[in-house]
Tab-separated table of C-alpha atoms in Angstrom:
chain	number	residue	atom	x	y	z
A	1	MET	CA	-29.655	7.480	-25.936
A	2	THR	CA	-29.724	5.283	-22.847
A	3	SER	CA	-27.941	6.222	-19.683
A	4	THR	CA	-26.363	3.709	-17.366
A	5	PRO	CA	-27.455	4.187	-13.770
A	6	THR	CA	-24.666	5.227	-11.440
A	7	PRO	CA	-24.154	2.575	-8.767
A	8	LYS	CA	-24.900	3.811	-5.255
A	9	VAL	CA	-21.865	4.011	-2.983
A	10	ARG	CA	-22.663	2.717	0.480
A	11	ALA	CA	-21.299	4.647	3.405
A	12	VAL	CA	-19.230	2.996	6.116
A	13	GLY	CA	-18.434	4.503	9.456
A	14	VAL	CA	-17.952	4.434	13.172
A	15	ASP	CA	-19.771	5.824	16.175
A	16	LEU	CA	-17.344	6.970	18.870
A	17	GLN	CA	-17.814	8.067	22.453
A	18	ASP	CA	-17.523	11.836	22.694
A	19	THR	CA	-15.243	12.080	25.703
A	20	GLY	CA	-13.622	15.430	25.037
A	21	GLU	CA	-10.266	16.495	23.667
A	22	GLU	CA	-8.789	13.067	22.912
A	23	SER	CA	-11.885	11.824	21.073
A	24	SER	CA	-11.945	15.087	19.107
A	25	GLN	CA	-8.319	14.518	18.061
A	26	LEU	CA	-9.172	10.930	17.071
A	27	VAL	CA	-12.040	12.212	14.895
A	28	ASP	CA	-9.743	14.824	13.329
A	29	SER	CA	-7.204	12.117	12.455
A	30	ILE	CA	-9.871	9.928	10.818
A	31	VAL	CA	-11.183	12.860	8.770
A	32	ALA	CA	-7.620	13.738	7.681
A	33	ASP	CA	-7.128	10.288	6.130
A	34	ASN	CA	-10.560	9.836	4.526
A	35	ALA	CA	-11.675	12.003	1.611
A	36	GLY	CA	-15.362	12.788	1.811
A	37	ALA	CA	-15.646	11.895	5.503
A	38	GLU	CA	-18.596	13.474	7.279
A	39	VAL	CA	-18.861	14.081	11.014
A	40	THR	CA	-22.157	14.141	12.904
A	41	ARG	CA	-22.136	15.113	16.569
A	42	LEU	CA	-24.848	13.829	18.874
A	43	PRO	CA	-25.063	14.007	22.667
A	44	GLY	CA	-22.188	11.849	23.926
A	45	LEU	CA	-21.499	10.397	20.478
A	46	VAL	CA	-19.650	11.302	17.290
A	47	ARG	CA	-20.374	9.530	14.000
A	48	VAL	CA	-17.728	9.570	11.289
A	49	GLN	CA	-18.776	8.142	7.947
A	50	ALA	CA	-17.199	8.014	4.523
A	51	PRO	CA	-18.147	6.649	1.115
A	52	ALA	CA	-17.085	3.014	0.554
A	53	VAL	CA	-14.075	2.747	2.904
A	54	LEU	CA	-12.892	4.227	6.195
A	55	THR	CA	-9.268	3.925	7.295
A	56	ILE	CA	-7.863	4.725	10.728
A	57	ARG	CA	-4.059	4.998	10.549
A	58	ARG	CA	-1.927	4.696	13.684
A	59	GLU	CA	0.610	7.220	12.388
A	60	THR	CA	-2.035	9.900	11.793
A	61	VAL	CA	-3.698	9.324	15.160
A	62	GLU	CA	-0.322	9.600	16.916
A	63	ARG	CA	0.394	12.879	15.122
A	64	HIS	CA	-2.954	14.347	16.238
A	65	LEU	CA	-2.731	13.020	19.809
A	66	GLY	CA	0.924	13.902	20.252
A	67	ARG	CA	1.658	10.513	21.799
A	68	ASP	CA	2.099	6.849	20.913
A	69	TRP	CA	-1.180	5.114	20.092
A	70	GLU	CA	-1.901	1.460	19.445
A	71	THR	CA	-4.825	0.402	17.283
A	72	HIS	CA	-6.244	-1.794	20.058
A	73	GLU	CA	-6.977	1.465	21.957
A	74	PHE	CA	-9.676	2.090	19.355
A	75	GLN	CA	-11.795	-0.518	21.136
A	76	MET	CA	-12.127	1.863	24.087
A	77	ALA	CA	-13.536	4.655	21.895
A	78	ILE	CA	-15.805	2.792	19.489
A	79	VAL	CA	-19.490	2.329	20.272
A	80	SER	CA	-20.504	0.734	16.963
A	81	TYR	CA	-19.596	0.603	13.302
A	82	PHE	CA	-21.256	-0.039	9.964
A	83	GLY	CA	-19.428	-1.915	7.248
A	84	HIS	CA	-17.082	-4.868	7.689
A	85	ILE	CA	-13.746	-4.708	9.427
A	86	LYS	CA	-11.473	-5.819	6.593
A	87	GLU	CA	-8.161	-5.189	8.330
A	88	TRP	CA	-7.078	-4.496	11.886
A	89	ASP	CA	-3.362	-4.663	12.532
A	90	ASP	CA	-0.729	-2.597	14.352
A	91	ASP	CA	-0.702	0.126	11.672
A	92	GLU	CA	-4.289	0.602	10.529
A	93	ILE	CA	-7.939	-0.335	10.763
A	94	VAL	CA	-9.929	-0.562	7.518
A	95	ILE	CA	-13.732	-0.722	7.401
A	96	LYS	CA	-15.547	-1.357	4.116
A	97	TRP	CA	-18.356	-3.412	2.659
A	98	ASP	CA	-17.643	-6.770	1.033
A	99	HIS	CA	-20.101	-6.059	-1.771
């Protein structure tokens, strides 16, 4: 019997500035919308990664922050990312690999 190798799922993610309460709420909102998301805290930096796709939803971020939030504000928090930005509009940001 021959087994078929399981294809490796590449992680995607973002590195965010760790600036306190608001960045913590942003991380919590990302984790809430992404099954299997993992958080790694480093000095001054928080990495959030997930298998295959990472989605940041405006509605979820607003719920965690308790205020209106526009996706362009994400530019102020992000340090780097890995994956490709497949969508960035008023409602969500989606990062995933093309292949």
